[in-house]
Amino acid sequence: MSILVDKGTRLLVQGITGGEGSFHTQRCIEYGTKVVAGVTPGKGGNQILGVPVYNDVERAVAETEANA
């Protein structure tokens, strides 16, 4: 199964505050991907790389309309 990313893709990154998560999020942003939210339990309310961080996926999707 392929996952296609296009101009309408609104990406949510799980584990965004970790080393790997922040590294790959930075690369996605540089490539032009629209990263709209990150999720790390216990770190909601912060921002990393200009991306808002939420405690859970449900709230992140509800507030940002992330679709990937």
PDB file of C-alpha atoms in Angstrom:
ATOM      1  CA  MET A   1       0.000   0.000   0.000  1.00  0.00           C
ATOM      2  CA  SER A   2       1.355   3.412  -0.949  1.00  0.00           C
ATOM      3  CA  ILE A   3       0.886   6.618   0.959  1.00  0.00           C
ATOM      4  CA  LEU A   4       0.723   9.628  -1.317  1.00  0.00           C
ATOM      5  CA  VAL A   5       1.635  13.080  -0.081  1.00  0.00           C
ATOM      6  CA  ASP A   6       0.453  16.102  -2.039  1.00  0.00           C
ATOM      7  CA  LYS A   7      -0.203  19.820  -1.536  1.00  0.00           C
ATOM      8  CA  GLY A   8      -3.301  19.026   0.531  1.00  0.00           C
ATOM      9  CA  THR A   9      -1.508  16.770   3.006  1.00  0.00           C
ATOM     10  CA  ARG A  10      -1.521  18.052   6.594  1.00  0.00           C
ATOM     11  CA  LEU A  11       1.023  15.944   8.484  1.00  0.00           C
ATOM     12  CA  LEU A  12       0.965  15.018  12.179  1.00  0.00           C
ATOM     13  CA  VAL A  13       4.222  13.691  13.667  1.00  0.00           C
ATOM     14  CA  GLN A  14       4.083  11.312  16.624  1.00  0.00           C
ATOM     15  CA  GLY A  15       7.105  11.597  18.933  1.00  0.00           C
ATOM     16  CA  ILE A  16       8.037  15.009  17.532  1.00  0.00           C
ATOM     17  CA  THR A  17      10.023  16.113  20.601  1.00  0.00           C
ATOM     18  CA  GLY A  18      12.410  13.155  20.487  1.00  0.00           C
ATOM     19  CA  GLY A  19      15.715  13.163  18.640  1.00  0.00           C
ATOM     20  CA  GLU A  20      14.531  11.183  15.627  1.00  0.00           C
ATOM     21  CA  GLY A  21      11.150  12.896  15.519  1.00  0.00           C
ATOM     22  CA  SER A  22      12.582  16.407  15.496  1.00  0.00           C
ATOM     23  CA  PHE A  23      15.312  15.440  13.006  1.00  0.00           C
ATOM     24  CA  HIS A  24      12.872  14.017  10.476  1.00  0.00           C
ATOM     25  CA  THR A  25      10.322  16.777  11.070  1.00  0.00           C
ATOM     26  CA  GLN A  26      12.976  19.364  10.187  1.00  0.00           C
ATOM     27  CA  ARG A  27      13.745  17.488   6.954  1.00  0.00           C
ATOM     28  CA  CYS A  28      10.042  17.286   6.072  1.00  0.00           C
ATOM     29  CA  ILE A  29       9.631  21.027   6.611  1.00  0.00           C
ATOM     30  CA  GLU A  30      12.706  21.759   4.482  1.00  0.00           C
ATOM     31  CA  TYR A  31      11.256  19.581   1.721  1.00  0.00           C
ATOM     32  CA  GLY A  32       8.005  21.543   1.812  1.00  0.00           C
ATOM     33  CA  THR A  33       5.697  19.217   3.726  1.00  0.00           C
ATOM     34  CA  LYS A  34       2.979  21.020   5.690  1.00  0.00           C
ATOM     35  CA  VAL A  35       3.590  19.754   9.236  1.00  0.00           C
ATOM     36  CA  VAL A  36       0.608  20.985  11.261  1.00  0.00           C
ATOM     37  CA  ALA A  37       0.992  19.170  14.592  1.00  0.00           C
ATOM     38  CA  GLY A  38       3.183  16.973  16.712  1.00  0.00           C
ATOM     39  CA  VAL A  39       2.216  14.605  19.521  1.00  0.00           C
ATOM     40  CA  THR A  40       4.220  13.715  22.600  1.00  0.00           C
ATOM     41  CA  PRO A  41       2.318  12.723  25.764  1.00  0.00           C
ATOM     42  CA  GLY A  42       3.024  15.149  28.603  1.00  0.00           C
ATOM     43  CA  LYS A  43       4.490  17.871  26.375  1.00  0.00           C
ATOM     44  CA  GLY A  44       1.306  19.415  24.993  1.00  0.00           C
ATOM     45  CA  GLY A  45       1.202  23.194  24.835  1.00  0.00           C
ATOM     46  CA  ASN A  46       4.774  23.526  23.613  1.00  0.00           C
ATOM     47  CA  GLN A  47       6.095  24.160  20.118  1.00  0.00           C
ATOM     48  CA  ILE A  48       9.028  22.608  18.308  1.00  0.00           C
ATOM     49  CA  LEU A  49      10.284  23.934  14.979  1.00  0.00           C
ATOM     50  CA  GLY A  50       7.223  26.187  14.939  1.00  0.00           C
ATOM     51  CA  VAL A  51       4.884  23.182  15.143  1.00  0.00           C
ATOM     52  CA  PRO A  52       2.383  22.975  18.029  1.00  0.00           C
ATOM     53  CA  VAL A  53       2.752  19.919  20.268  1.00  0.00           C
ATOM     54  CA  TYR A  54      -0.288  18.089  21.677  1.00  0.00           C
ATOM     55  CA  ASN A  55      -0.636  15.397  24.334  1.00  0.00           C
ATOM     56  CA  ASP A  56      -2.759  13.099  22.160  1.00  0.00           C
ATOM     57  CA  VAL A  57      -3.591  12.461  18.514  1.00  0.00           C
ATOM     58  CA  GLU A  58      -7.341  12.935  18.952  1.00  0.00           C
ATOM     59  CA  ARG A  59      -6.983  16.540  20.091  1.00  0.00           C
ATOM     60  CA  ALA A  60      -4.256  17.312  17.549  1.00  0.00           C
ATOM     61  CA  VAL A  61      -6.448  16.140  14.665  1.00  0.00           C
ATOM     62  CA  ALA A  62      -9.498  17.972  16.023  1.00  0.00           C
ATOM     63  CA  GLU A  63      -7.625  21.277  16.287  1.00  0.00           C
ATOM     64  CA  THR A  64      -5.442  21.118  13.162  1.00  0.00           C
ATOM     65  CA  GLU A  65      -7.406  18.935  10.726  1.00  0.00           C
ATOM     66  CA  ALA A  66      -4.302  16.796  10.188  1.00  0.00           C
ATOM     67  CA  ASN A  67      -4.959  14.093   7.586  1.00  0.00           C
ATOM     68  CA  ALA A  68      -1.708  12.128   7.583  1.00  0.00           C
TER      69      ALA A  68
END
